[in-house]
Short mmCIF file of C-alpha atoms in Angstrom, two decimals:
data_model
loop_
_atom_site.label_atom_id
_atom_site.label_comp_id
_atom_site.label_asym_id
_atom_site.label_seq_id
_atom_site.Cartn_x
_atom_site.Cartn_y
_atom_site.Cartn_z
CA MET A 1 -4.53 16.53 25.22
CA PRO A 2 -3.53 13.78 28.05
CA PRO A 3 0.39 14.50 29.63
CA ALA A 4 3.32 12.61 28.06
CA PRO A 5 3.60 9.28 29.19
CA SER A 6 6.67 8.67 31.47
CA SER A 7 8.35 5.69 29.71
CA SER A 8 11.53 5.81 28.07
CA SER A 9 10.66 3.91 25.00
CA ALA A 10 7.71 6.72 24.42
CA VAL A 11 11.07 9.04 23.52
CA ALA A 12 13.82 6.67 22.05
CA ALA A 13 14.83 6.95 18.80
CA ALA A 14 14.17 3.82 16.45
CA ASP A 15 16.76 1.48 15.59
CA PRO A 16 17.66 1.77 11.58
CA ARG A 17 19.00 -1.53 10.30
CA GLY A 18 20.43 -1.88 6.36
CA GLY A 19 19.59 -4.97 4.81
CA ARG A 20 19.38 -6.29 0.88
CA GLY A 21 17.11 -4.41 -0.88
CA TRP A 22 15.31 -5.46 -4.12
CA LEU A 23 16.63 -2.93 -5.92
CA SER A 24 20.53 -3.52 -5.05
CA ALA A 25 20.78 -6.21 -7.13
CA LEU A 26 20.13 -4.00 -10.40
CA ARG A 27 22.71 -1.33 -9.11
CA ARG A 28 25.43 -0.91 -12.06
CA ASP A 29 28.86 1.47 -11.12
CA PRO A 30 27.42 4.40 -13.87
CA SER A 31 31.67 4.73 -14.69
CA LYS A 32 31.15 0.89 -16.10
CA ARG A 33 27.85 1.62 -17.71
CA ALA A 34 28.59 1.35 -21.76
CA ARG A 35 28.23 4.42 -23.28
CA ARG A 36 25.11 4.82 -25.72
CA ALA A 37 24.85 6.70 -29.15
CA ASP A 38 22.55 8.93 -27.07
CA ASP A 39 24.39 9.54 -24.24
CA ASP A 40 26.83 12.79 -25.19
CA GLY A 41 28.24 12.41 -21.08
CA THR A 42 26.70 15.92 -19.82
CA PRO A 43 25.95 16.18 -16.30
CA LEU A 44 23.00 17.05 -14.90
CA THR A 45 23.60 20.69 -14.07
CA ASP A 46 21.21 22.64 -11.56
CA GLU A 47 19.66 24.79 -14.13
CA LEU A 48 17.90 21.33 -15.64
CA LEU A 49 17.27 20.12 -12.09
CA VAL A 50 15.31 23.16 -11.42
CA ILE A 51 13.53 22.15 -14.70
CA PHE A 52 13.23 18.69 -14.03
CA THR A 53 11.31 19.58 -10.12
CA GLY A 54 8.97 21.92 -11.67
CA VAL A 55 7.48 18.83 -13.88
CA PRO A 56 4.30 17.41 -12.89
CA ASP A 57 4.20 14.11 -14.34
CA LEU A 58 8.34 12.69 -13.77
CA VAL A 59 7.06 9.15 -15.38
CA ARG A 60 6.41 10.55 -18.74
CA CYS A 61 9.34 13.18 -18.84
CA ALA A 62 11.35 10.03 -18.01
CA ALA A 63 9.60 7.90 -20.99
CA THR A 64 10.68 10.84 -23.23
CA CYS A 65 14.28 9.10 -24.02
CA ARG A 66 16.48 6.89 -22.80
CA ARG A 67 19.03 9.94 -21.70
CA TRP A 68 16.20 11.55 -19.72
CA ARG A 69 15.66 8.63 -18.05
CA ARG A 70 18.66 7.64 -16.72
CA LEU A 71 18.77 11.37 -15.34
CA VAL A 72 15.64 10.99 -13.62
CA SER A 73 16.64 7.79 -12.02
CA ALA A 74 19.94 8.92 -10.82
CA GLU A 75 18.05 12.11 -9.23
CA ALA A 76 15.35 10.51 -8.08
CA SER A 77 15.63 10.81 -4.32
CA PHE A 78 16.39 14.55 -4.89
CA LEU A 79 13.56 15.30 -7.41
CA CYS A 80 10.64 13.70 -5.41
CA ARG A 81 11.02 15.74 -2.53
CA THR A 82 9.25 18.63 -4.62
CA PRO A 83 6.05 18.62 -4.13
CA ARG A 84 4.07 17.73 -7.90
CA ARG A 85 0.44 17.57 -8.86
CA ARG A 86 -0.93 13.72 -8.74
CA PRO A 87 -0.56 12.36 -12.12
CA GLY A 88 -4.30 11.51 -12.71
CA ARG A 89 -3.97 8.17 -13.61
CA PHE A 90 -2.64 5.05 -12.38
CA ILE A 91 1.17 3.93 -13.24
CA ALA A 92 0.59 -0.10 -13.16
CA PRO A 93 4.41 -1.01 -13.24
CA LEU A 94 4.29 0.25 -9.19
CA ALA A 95 2.48 -2.89 -8.13
CA LEU A 96 4.78 -5.55 -8.06
CA GLY A 97 2.95 -8.69 -6.01
CA PHE A 98 1.80 -9.37 -2.54
CA PHE A 99 2.94 -10.58 0.78
CA ASN A 100 0.84 -14.01 1.78
CA HIS A 101 1.48 -15.15 5.47
CA GLN A 102 0.61 -18.55 6.46
CA MET A 103 3.00 -20.82 8.50
CA ASP A 104 6.59 -18.91 8.55
CA VAL A 105 7.64 -15.36 7.44
CA PRO A 106 5.16 -13.74 5.11
CA ARG A 107 6.28 -14.54 1.63
CA PHE A 108 6.06 -12.35 -1.45
CA VAL A 109 4.99 -13.53 -5.01
CA PRO A 110 5.49 -11.16 -7.53
CA THR A 111 3.18 -10.28 -10.61
CA ALA A 112 4.82 -11.64 -14.36
CA ASP A 113 5.42 -8.09 -15.17
CA ALA A 114 7.44 -7.19 -12.11
CA SER A 115 9.37 -10.42 -12.46
CA SER A 116 10.76 -9.72 -15.59
CA ARG A 117 11.75 -6.28 -14.45
CA PHE A 118 12.96 -7.75 -11.22
CA PRO A 119 14.71 -10.88 -11.50
CA GLY A 120 14.70 -12.98 -8.05
CA LEU A 121 11.36 -11.64 -7.16
CA LEU A 122 9.85 -15.03 -6.58
CA GLN A 123 12.93 -16.23 -4.07
CA GLN A 124 12.06 -12.98 -1.73
CA SER A 125 10.58 -12.70 2.12
CA LEU A 126 11.12 -10.54 4.67
CA SER A 127 13.88 -12.60 6.17
CA THR A 128 16.03 -11.75 3.17
CA LEU A 129 16.36 -7.96 4.66
CA VAL A 130 17.62 -8.47 7.52
CA ASP A 131 20.38 -10.88 9.27
CA ASP A 132 19.24 -11.23 12.81
CA GLY A 133 16.74 -12.97 12.76
CA LEU A 134 13.90 -9.96 13.42
CA PHE A 135 11.05 -11.32 11.65
CA ASP A 136 10.26 -14.53 12.55
CA GLY A 137 6.94 -17.13 12.34
CA SER A 138 5.10 -14.41 14.70
CA SER A 139 5.77 -11.54 12.89
CA GLN A 140 2.50 -10.05 10.53
CA ILE A 141 2.30 -7.40 8.21
CA VAL A 142 -0.27 -4.67 9.33
CA ALA A 143 -0.31 -1.97 6.78
CA SER A 144 0.93 -1.73 3.48
CA ARG A 145 1.43 1.99 1.66
CA ASN A 146 3.88 4.06 -0.69
CA GLY A 147 6.67 1.31 -0.40
CA LEU A 148 6.40 0.95 3.01
CA LEU A 149 5.38 -2.18 5.06
CA VAL A 150 3.96 -1.84 8.41
CA ILE A 151 5.47 -5.60 10.56
CA ASP A 152 3.67 -6.34 14.06
CA LEU A 153 7.27 -8.24 15.60
CA ARG A 154 5.18 -9.47 18.83
CA GLY A 155 6.06 -12.93 19.67
CA ARG A 156 2.56 -13.13 21.88
CA LYS A 157 -1.04 -12.99 20.62
CA HIS A 158 -1.74 -11.53 23.82
CA ASP A 159 1.49 -8.93 24.32
CA ARG A 160 0.63 -5.98 25.00
CA ALA A 161 3.65 -4.61 24.59
CA LEU A 162 3.59 -3.23 21.06
CA LYS A 163 6.71 -3.83 18.53
CA LEU A 164 6.53 -2.44 15.21
CA CYS A 165 8.77 -1.96 12.47
CA VAL A 166 8.49 0.29 9.58
CA CYS A 167 10.47 -1.31 6.12
CA ASN A 168 11.02 -0.48 2.60
CA PRO A 169 11.53 -3.79 0.83
CA MET A 170 13.09 -2.03 -2.12
CA ALA A 171 15.92 0.30 -0.64
CA GLY A 172 16.30 -2.51 2.06
CA VAL A 173 15.71 -0.12 5.31
CA VAL A 174 14.20 -1.43 8.19
CA HIS A 175 13.33 0.59 11.35
CA VAL A 176 12.33 -0.55 14.84
CA LEU A 177 10.61 1.92 16.32
CA PRO A 178 10.46 2.28 20.36
CA HIS A 179 8.54 -0.54 22.05
CA LEU A 180 5.30 1.01 23.66
CA GLY A 181 5.09 -1.20 26.62
CA GLY A 182 3.30 -1.06 30.65
CA LYS A 183 0.76 1.95 30.54
CA ASP A 184 1.65 2.79 26.94
CA GLY A 185 0.46 -1.03 25.72
CA LEU A 186 -2.53 -1.76 23.88
CA GLY A 187 -4.44 -4.64 22.27
CA HIS A 188 -6.64 -4.08 19.32
CA TYR A 189 -5.50 -1.42 17.01
CA ALA A 190 -5.55 0.13 13.56
CA CYS A 191 -2.82 1.81 11.86
CA THR A 192 -1.42 3.46 8.40
CA VAL A 193 1.80 4.76 7.38
CA LEU A 194 2.12 8.43 5.41
CA THR A 195 4.94 8.82 3.01
CA ALA A 196 6.32 11.92 1.62
CA ASP A 197 3.83 11.20 -1.75
CA ASP A 198 0.96 11.84 0.89
CA ARG A 199 2.02 15.22 1.14
CA ASP A 200 0.21 18.95 -0.13
CA GLU A 201 1.18 19.74 -3.25
CA LYS A 202 1.52 23.56 -1.71
CA THR A 203 4.11 22.31 0.95
CA ILE A 204 6.71 24.65 1.06
CA ASP A 205 9.28 22.89 3.02
CA PRO A 206 8.65 19.39 1.65
CA PRO A 207 10.38 16.55 4.02
CA GLN A 208 13.28 13.86 2.79
CA SER A 209 11.80 10.93 0.02
CA SER A 210 12.48 8.55 3.11
CA TYR A 211 10.04 10.05 5.28
CA PHE A 212 7.47 7.91 7.11
CA ARG A 213 4.70 9.22 9.85
CA LEU A 214 2.71 5.98 11.34
CA VAL A 215 -0.70 6.56 12.69
CA LEU A 216 -2.50 4.26 15.26
CA VAL A 217 -5.85 4.13 16.51
CA TYR A 218 -7.04 1.98 19.45
CA THR A 219 -9.30 1.89 22.34
CA ARG A 220 -9.52 3.10 25.88
CA ARG A 221 -11.85 2.77 28.40
CA GLY A 222 -14.71 4.69 26.79
CA PHE A 223 -13.19 6.42 23.80
CA THR A 224 -10.40 6.20 21.32
CA ALA A 225 -7.36 7.24 21.41
CA SER A 226 -4.46 8.06 18.71
CA ARG A 227 -0.57 8.64 18.86
CA SER A 228 1.64 8.48 16.05
CA TYR A 229 5.36 8.54 15.52
CA SER A 230 7.26 10.38 12.78
CA SER A 231 11.05 9.55 11.22
CA GLU A 232 12.06 13.34 11.17
CA GLU A 233 11.10 13.57 15.53
CA GLY A 234 12.53 10.11 16.03
CA SER A 235 10.11 9.67 18.62
CA TRP A 236 6.38 8.80 19.58
CA SER A 237 4.16 11.54 20.20
CA GLU A 238 2.00 11.93 23.28
CA TRP A 239 -1.57 9.90 22.91
CA ALA A 240 -4.39 12.03 22.59
CA LYS A 241 -8.17 11.55 23.05
CA VAL A 242 -10.28 11.54 19.71
CA THR A 243 -13.32 13.09 19.41
CA ASN A 244 -17.17 13.14 18.28
CA ALA A 245 -17.35 9.14 16.95
CA ARG A 246 -15.39 5.83 18.39
CA LEU A 247 -14.90 2.46 17.84
CA GLY A 248 -15.57 -0.47 19.82
CA LYS A 249 -12.73 -3.32 20.33
CA LYS A 250 -14.69 -5.10 18.06
CA LEU A 251 -14.86 -3.17 15.16
CA MET A 252 -11.37 -2.19 15.82
CA GLY A 253 -10.07 -5.34 15.14
CA LEU A 254 -12.05 -5.98 11.58
CA THR A 255 -10.48 -2.78 10.37
CA HIS A 256 -8.38 -3.41 7.01
CA SER A 257 -5.26 -0.89 6.67
CA GLY A 258 -6.03 2.61 6.39
CA VAL A 259 -6.10 4.83 3.01
CA VAL A 260 -5.10 8.46 3.60
CA GLY A 261 -6.38 11.55 1.52
CA ARG A 262 -6.95 15.26 1.19
CA GLY A 263 -2.83 15.91 1.17
CA GLY A 264 -2.02 13.84 4.36
CA ARG A 265 -5.04 15.04 6.24
CA LEU A 266 -7.43 12.69 6.42
CA VAL A 267 -6.97 8.98 6.91
CA TYR A 268 -9.83 6.02 6.38
CA TRP A 269 -10.38 2.83 7.47
CA LEU A 270 -12.90 0.22 6.71
CA SER A 271 -14.38 -1.74 9.37
CA LYS A 272 -17.29 -4.27 8.54
CA ASN A 273 -19.98 -1.94 7.16
CA VAL A 274 -18.77 1.37 8.06
CA VAL A 275 -15.64 3.78 7.40
CA PHE A 276 -14.18 5.37 10.33
CA VAL A 277 -13.02 8.46 8.81
CA LEU A 278 -9.88 10.74 11.42
CA SER A 279 -8.77 14.15 10.68
CA LEU A 280 -5.33 13.91 11.67
CA GLU A 281 -5.17 17.72 11.87
CA THR A 282 -7.92 17.96 14.45
CA LEU A 283 -8.26 14.43 15.95
CA GLN A 284 -12.42 14.72 15.08
CA SER A 285 -13.65 11.93 13.49
CA ALA A 286 -16.72 10.29 11.68
CA VAL A 287 -18.49 7.10 10.98
CA VAL A 288 -19.45 6.84 7.48
CA SER A 289 -22.16 4.13 6.04
CA MET A 290 -20.13 2.11 2.85
CA PRO A 291 -22.53 2.88 -0.55
CA ARG A 292 -25.36 0.23 -0.60
CA SER A 293 -26.66 -2.27 -3.58
CA GLY A 294 -27.58 -0.08 -6.99
CA ASN A 295 -28.92 -1.28 -10.24
CA GLY A 296 -30.01 -4.53 -9.18
CA GLN A 297 -26.66 -5.77 -8.24
CA LYS A 298 -26.40 -7.12 -5.09
CA PHE A 299 -22.65 -6.32 -3.28
CA ASP A 300 -21.18 -8.50 -0.74
CA MET A 301 -20.49 -5.53 2.20
CA ALA A 302 -17.83 -7.88 3.97
CA ASN A 303 -16.58 -8.58 0.11
CA THR A 304 -15.09 -4.75 0.14
CA LEU A 305 -11.96 -2.87 -0.24
CA LEU A 306 -10.96 0.82 0.33
CA GLY A 307 -8.98 2.97 -1.84
CA LEU A 308 -7.95 6.46 -3.64
CA SER A 309 -8.68 7.30 -7.42
CA PRO A 310 -5.81 8.77 -9.44
CA ASN A 311 -7.63 12.40 -8.65
CA GLY A 312 -7.32 11.62 -5.02
CA MET A 313 -11.09 10.65 -4.35
CA LEU A 314 -12.22 8.15 -1.92
CA CYS A 315 -13.41 5.05 -3.71
CA ALA A 316 -14.63 1.92 -2.41
CA ILE A 317 -13.83 -1.62 -4.61
CA GLN A 318 -16.64 -4.06 -3.94
CA ILE A 319 -17.58 -7.83 -5.99
CA GLY A 320 -21.46 -8.78 -6.61
CA HIS A 321 -22.78 -11.98 -6.02
CA MET A 322 -22.20 -14.18 -8.67
CA SER A 323 -24.62 -15.71 -11.38
CA LEU A 324 -23.37 -19.43 -11.80
CA LYS A 325 -26.20 -20.01 -14.40
CA PRO A 326 -24.34 -21.30 -17.98
CA ALA A 327 -26.41 -19.18 -19.78
CA ASN A 328 -26.17 -16.10 -18.22
CA ARG A 329 -22.58 -16.07 -15.98
CA ARG A 330 -21.42 -12.86 -14.34
CA VAL A 331 -18.80 -11.79 -12.22
CA THR A 332 -18.97 -8.03 -11.58
CA ILE A 333 -16.63 -5.66 -9.71
CA ARG A 334 -18.21 -2.74 -8.44
CA ILE A 335 -15.67 0.91 -8.27
CA THR A 336 -18.01 3.48 -6.62
CA THR A 337 -16.02 6.74 -6.11
CA CYS A 338 -16.97 9.34 -3.12
CA THR A 339 -16.63 12.97 -4.32
CA ASP A 340 -17.23 16.41 -3.22
CA ARG A 341 -20.66 16.57 -4.02
CA CYS A 342 -22.03 13.53 -2.50
CA TRP A 343 -20.61 10.44 -0.88
CA TRP A 344 -20.53 7.28 -3.19
CA ASP A 345 -21.49 9.51 -6.08
CA THR A 346 -20.41 7.42 -9.33
CA GLU A 347 -19.70 3.88 -10.12
CA GLU A 348 -18.36 1.64 -12.52
CA LEU A 349 -18.67 -1.73 -13.45
CA ILE A 350 -16.05 -4.20 -14.57
CA GLN A 351 -17.03 -7.68 -15.66
CA VAL A 352 -14.22 -10.31 -14.83
CA GLU A 353 -15.64 -13.64 -15.86
CA GLN A 354 -14.20 -14.17 -19.12
CA SER A 355 -10.76 -14.58 -17.10
CA LEU A 356 -11.78 -17.06 -14.81
CA PRO A 357 -12.25 -20.86 -14.59
CA ALA A 358 -15.51 -22.14 -15.54
CA ASP A 359 -16.26 -23.94 -12.16
CA VAL A 360 -15.35 -21.12 -9.86
CA GLY A 361 -17.58 -20.97 -6.81
CA ASN A 362 -16.35 -18.02 -4.79
CA ILE A 363 -14.39 -14.91 -5.13
CA ARG A 364 -12.72 -12.85 -2.38
CA LEU A 365 -11.38 -9.51 -2.63
CA GLN A 366 -8.03 -9.11 -0.73
CA TRP A 367 -6.18 -5.93 -1.57
CA PHE A 368 -6.60 -2.73 -3.90
CA CYS A 369 -2.84 -0.82 -4.89
CA GLU A 370 -4.16 2.08 -4.85
CA LYS A 371 -1.28 4.12 -6.97
CA SER A 372 -0.86 1.84 -9.61
CA GLY A 373 -4.56 0.27 -10.07
CA ALA A 374 -3.90 -3.20 -8.67
CA VAL A 375 -6.29 -5.31 -7.30
CA PHE A 376 -5.73 -8.74 -6.10
CA PHE A 377 -8.58 -11.00 -5.73
CA SER A 378 -8.53 -14.84 -5.04
CA THR A 379 -11.34 -17.83 -6.22
CA ILE A 380 -12.23 -21.02 -5.32
CA SER A 381 -13.03 -23.43 -7.99
CA GLY A 382 -13.63 -27.28 -8.63
CA ASP A 383 -15.86 -29.65 -7.14
CA SER A 384 -15.69 -30.98 -2.96
CA ASP A 385 -13.62 -34.12 -4.15
CA HIS A 386 -10.78 -31.84 -5.49
CA LEU A 387 -10.81 -27.48 -4.77
CA GLY A 388 -8.47 -25.38 -5.88
CA SER A 389 -7.37 -21.99 -5.36
CA GLU A 390 -6.36 -19.11 -7.11
CA MET A 391 -4.95 -15.45 -6.90
CA TYR A 392 -5.41 -12.92 -9.68
CA VAL A 393 -4.84 -9.59 -10.11
CA LEU A 394 -7.14 -6.82 -12.30
CA ASN A 395 -5.81 -4.07 -13.76
CA ILE A 396 -8.34 -1.15 -13.30
CA LYS A 397 -7.36 0.92 -16.30
CA THR A 398 -6.88 -2.21 -19.01
CA ARG A 399 -9.74 -4.19 -17.40
CA VAL A 400 -7.03 -7.01 -17.81
CA VAL A 401 -7.20 -9.94 -15.50
CA ASP A 402 -4.12 -12.07 -14.93
CA LYS A 403 -3.54 -15.19 -12.63
CA LEU A 404 -0.53 -15.29 -10.49
CA VAL A 405 -0.47 -18.11 -8.20
CA SER A 406 -2.29 -21.30 -7.50
CA HIS A 407 -3.06 -23.91 -4.50
CA ASP A 408 -4.85 -27.03 -3.78
CA ARG A 409 -7.28 -26.37 -1.53
CA ASN A 410 -6.37 -28.10 1.45
CA SER A 411 -6.74 -25.63 3.72
CA ASN A 412 -6.92 -21.10 3.51
CA PRO A 413 -3.73 -20.80 1.38
CA TRP A 414 -4.93 -16.68 1.38
CA GLY A 415 -4.94 -15.95 5.33
CA TYR A 416 -3.06 -12.98 5.54
CA VAL A 417 -2.61 -11.10 1.98
CA HIS A 418 -1.68 -7.37 1.90
CA GLY A 419 -0.46 -6.16 -1.50
CA TYR A 420 2.79 -4.36 -2.40
CA GLU A 421 3.62 -1.50 -4.81
CA MET A 422 6.80 0.74 -4.74
CA ASP A 423 7.00 4.47 -3.72
CA GLN A 424 7.99 7.09 -6.29
CA THR A 425 11.71 7.49 -5.67
CA ALA A 426 12.36 3.60 -5.89
CA TYR A 427 10.35 3.62 -9.27
CA LEU A 428 11.94 6.31 -10.73
CA ALA A 429 15.36 5.07 -9.67
CA SER A 430 14.45 1.47 -11.43
CA LEU A 431 13.82 3.17 -14.70
CA ALA A 432 17.25 3.43 -15.81
CA GLU A 433 17.97 -0.45 -14.77
CA PRO A 434 18.20 -2.99 -15.71
CA GLU A 435 19.86 -1.31 -18.66
CA GLY A 436 17.80 -3.73 -21.33
CA MET A 437 14.91 -2.74 -19.91
CA GLU A 438 11.95 -1.46 -22.47
CA ASP A 439 11.18 2.15 -22.89
CA MET A 440 7.55 2.73 -20.98
#
């Protein structure tokens, strides 16, 4: 492994900043909350905590009754430290909406369900999290996973001093990471962020629920390098060479936000027609081809997203070439899953044309929220005299499509789209608030 860089910025701790989290407006003083008929005032004892930590699906546990919901939400941070099995299903309420970056700070567009549960989300942007102008017109989101955003703060496009922050909009916590400049600077890179939710269920000493690890891969002369930042260690790791396969500068610049699988051991980045796979334990990599068209369907390789199935399997979401014939008008979204037996082994087809305008002429997949099963996609409809663009969200579990927002298409309104869903701790903490929320 190469020697550690000499720059002091590589070992300096992050600058944590507190702000106005989206959950803060819903917080109430428990002592001032009206007593309910089903609340006997009994505190959550250590014995009950032990029972709750052994429950594999806390969401269903919290749905049992109002009292259990309040108990789970009150102890969300503690309970989420305990490794548990994946729920084996999508949890739709985790999806809150998407960030869209045009000419100013990335602004948030919520789903209808999120707006009803969290009033005020429609007015939110990154600038509301902190007051010191950290996020300006040059800030760009580069990754979004499990309730965390990774934001590139560089003011100039060709600035090689990498300036990143990791923030949780729900909690209002912003970590400004040590800058990587000089010999540690880099150009094109791909990144993703791991959270406590990514840990293996066999983990003996689980990290705090606020734990994160940012992983970078980038090009050096003749090879691909990797380094990471851990919130527990508070510093960047040494850079190390990635072996076996590599991504050139052009492909590196085309990567999508990474997908984390196998209990936090593998990261997958989609780049054009291939998947770049990195083992975080060995730093060995591989390049795997994307699934090809099947059953007579012609799927656009450039119109593809990666994600995970509820059981933790890698999957690809693709959209087929549309049939606009009035007698046989079809718009197909294909979900292909990679199993242990074979790459891209099973597939599912979802028809969405019934939810779209009759004059739609183009569809673009934008984002897949892997824990909630929400797929964001945009459309262009109308004629040359008046084109319009809409953003939709598809619930994979129910196959329901909802329209989120419309734009007159005098320019591309969806240049940089990043979907956002809550992490497990924030979701459980929100279950009891606001008090009038319906039972799940």
